[in-house]
Amino acid sequence: MKKVDVLLGLQWGDEGKGKIVDVVTPKYDIIARFQGGPNAGHTLIFDGKKFVLHTIPSGIFRDETINIIGNGVVIDPIIIRAEIEKLEALGIDVVSKLLISKKAHLILPTHKILDKYSEEQKGIKKIGSTLKGIGPTYMDKTGRNGLRMGDSLADTFKEKYDNLVTKHQAILGDYDYQVMLAEFEPQWFEAMEYLSKFTLIDSEHYINEALLSGKTILAEGAQGTMLDIDFGTYPFVTSSNTVTAGTCTGLGVAPNRIGEVIGIFKAYCTRVGSGPFPSELDNEVGENIRTLGHEYGATTGRNRRCGWIDLPALKYAIMINGATQLSMMKADVLDTFEEIEVCTHYEINGEKFDYFPYDINSLDVIPVYKKMKGWNTDLTTLTKLEDAPKEFLDYIVYLEQELQTPITIVSVGPDRAQTIIRN
Ligand code: GDP
Ligand code: IMO
Ligand code: MG
């Protein structure tokens, strides 16, 4: 029986998951998202065009591939409708290529309002949420109050919706939300109507039957390991399990049906939103990386915080995910750097740490760096590593030794074509 391969982020998101899923999709019959929602922004660039996907799996541009939105995903009907309409305008037959789990939870307009309300209540301690309603929707899921895609098939849908909104209104009290609700609610119901042309499935059955019949499946993660609800830098995280285990619960795949786990990381590191980031460069170097790497959010447009690669965090992510191979992204962004630094461990109160301590949020963490010579070469036209400068190969070999995992994909530019697959 075939297994499900998994591709997910090892840092704080935006590692380049969309690009690599698109690159490897021809190897797979099915691409499936297992968690997250429209907080994600996955960018694909090919034939000189750029696309950003939020809820739809990044296999949607390839003709033969089926794309599944699993039960672990949360869906905003308004946002997914806009995504679908953009794809349809490009001539893509989304209806025949996209299947949605009946068990996926719905993001209501009031979930978005609650997200905004929650962040305003937190003030300077805010998470820096994308304000897409992710946290409140997963709260209703685990609180057993949620509304699911499959509920839209029943006559009681509107009643269930109203009951949930009444609960939300009780929380919101006299918070000023009426204008937002009046704006989104009609669009939300129109979008639900629009989505009725899509096939709703029991994704766990669909996926397991597909495996039995010899189909190949890739699970596409959203966010990154350090944003995982359990293993990330809590509370500055998202509200789902972004790690390999999330594939099991978010698609209905048994742990022994997981195959290769491809962990993606940037040759440096970024984070958007609040929370600890020991190797952050709050200086000219960091600004340089931001400008050269176009590090602005694909969903919110916010500046991404930039810094050097963080080995303790990466080792942790590889351990939690059981990553079997790695994909290194955006090395080209460092093409002009004389020197590149790698955070090898941290110092806290004079003590050496090679992991994130539990109370990292309240500690003064000093990153300790190893300096490496930059390659000072334009990598964007590189097609095979044999032609790469020695310093770049040294960087790859050093990371592989430290991380004890092979780097099988090296990305040297945003385009689909700027990808080197190693044997
Ligand atoms: P995702 O959320 O993990 O899919 O990543 P995002 O799409 O949010 O952010 C990655 C950004 O880096 C996008 O703008 C990509 O087009 C871009 N990108 C991906 N790979 C590379 C690369 O190797 N080099 C450069 N320069 N840009 C890349
Ligand atoms: P992709 O899939 C980067 C961050 C937000 C915030 C925290 C919680 O494109 O890598 P949420 O809206 O989930 O309540 O926000 O998580 N965040 C992301 N950062 N990439 C993402 O997705 C993200 N999705 C959420 O910035 O700090
Ligand atoms: Mg992104």
JSON list of C-alpha atoms in Angstrom, two decimals, residues 73-78 80 100 102-109 111 133 136-138 140 146-152 157 161 164 168 188 192 195:
[
{"chain": "A", "resi": 73, "resn": "VAL", "atom": "CA", "xyz": [-8.70, 22.86, 7.44]},
{"chain": "A", "resi": 74, "resn": "VAL", "atom": "CA", "xyz": [-10.92, 25.83, 8.30]},
{"chain": "A", "resi": 75, "resn": "ILE", "atom": "CA", "xyz": [-12.68, 27.48, 5.37]},
{"chain": "A", "resi": 76, "resn": "ASP", "atom": "CA", "xyz": [-13.85, 31.04, 4.87]},
{"chain": "A", "resi": 77, "resn": "PRO", "atom": "CA", "xyz": [-16.45, 30.73, 2.08]},
{"chain": "A", "resi": 78, "resn": "ILE", "atom": "CA", "xyz": [-15.90, 34.33, 0.99]},
{"chain": "A", "resi": 80, "resn": "ILE", "atom": "CA", "xyz": [-12.23, 30.52, -1.06]},
{"chain": "A", "resi": 100, "resn": "ILE", "atom": "CA", "xyz": [-13.75, 19.42, 0.08]},
{"chain": "A", "resi": 102, "resn": "LYS", "atom": "CA", "xyz": [-17.60, 17.57, 4.83]},
{"chain": "A", "resi": 103, "resn": "LYS", "atom": "CA", "xyz": [-15.85, 17.75, 8.19]},
{"chain": "A", "resi": 104, "resn": "ALA", "atom": "CA", "xyz": [-13.87, 20.93, 7.46]},
{"chain": "A", "resi": 105, "resn": "HIS", "atom": "CA", "xyz": [-15.04, 23.72, 9.76]},
{"chain": "A", "resi": 106, "resn": "LEU", "atom": "CA", "xyz": [-16.45, 26.99, 8.51]},
{"chain": "A", "resi": 107, "resn": "ILE", "atom": "CA", "xyz": [-15.15, 30.42, 9.44]},
{"chain": "A", "resi": 108, "resn": "LEU", "atom": "CA", "xyz": [-18.15, 32.65, 10.12]},
{"chain": "A", "resi": 109, "resn": "PRO", "atom": "CA", "xyz": [-18.09, 36.45, 9.81]},
{"chain": "A", "resi": 111, "resn": "HIS", "atom": "CA", "xyz": [-15.22, 34.43, 13.94]},
{"chain": "A", "resi": 133, "resn": "GLY", "atom": "CA", "xyz": [-10.84, 34.15, 12.23]},
{"chain": "A", "resi": 136, "resn": "PRO", "atom": "CA", "xyz": [-12.00, 31.50, 17.14]},
{"chain": "A", "resi": 137, "resn": "THR", "atom": "CA", "xyz": [-12.98, 28.88, 14.53]},
{"chain": "A", "resi": 138, "resn": "TYR", "atom": "CA", "xyz": [-10.68, 26.22, 15.98]},
{"chain": "A", "resi": 140, "resn": "ASP", "atom": "CA", "xyz": [-15.49, 26.45, 18.36]},
{"chain": "A", "resi": 146, "resn": "GLY", "atom": "CA", "xyz": [-18.53, 24.55, 15.23]},
{"chain": "A", "resi": 147, "resn": "LEU", "atom": "CA", "xyz": [-20.34, 24.61, 11.91]},
{"chain": "A", "resi": 148, "resn": "ARG", "atom": "CA", "xyz": [-18.96, 22.27, 9.24]},
{"chain": "A", "resi": 149, "resn": "MET", "atom": "CA", "xyz": [-19.06, 22.18, 5.46]},
{"chain": "A", "resi": 150, "resn": "GLY", "atom": "CA", "xyz": [-21.33, 19.11, 5.58]},
{"chain": "A", "resi": 151, "resn": "ASP", "atom": "CA", "xyz": [-23.88, 21.00, 7.68]},
{"chain": "A", "resi": 152, "resn": "SER", "atom": "CA", "xyz": [-24.68, 23.10, 4.63]},
{"chain": "A", "resi": 157, "resn": "PHE", "atom": "CA", "xyz": [-28.02, 24.91, 8.46]},
{"chain": "A", "resi": 161, "resn": "TYR", "atom": "CA", "xyz": [-25.56, 29.28, 11.98]},
{"chain": "A", "resi": 164, "resn": "LEU", "atom": "CA", "xyz": [-23.51, 30.00, 16.79]},
{"chain": "A", "resi": 168, "resn": "HIS", "atom": "CA", "xyz": [-20.60, 34.95, 19.56]},
{"chain": "A", "resi": 188, "resn": "TRP", "atom": "CA", "xyz": [-21.00, 34.75, 3.32]},
{"chain": "A", "resi": 192, "resn": "MET", "atom": "CA", "xyz": [-22.01, 29.20, 0.59]},
{"chain": "A", "resi": 195, "resn": "LEU", "atom": "CA", "xyz": [-19.83, 26.46, -3.07]}
]
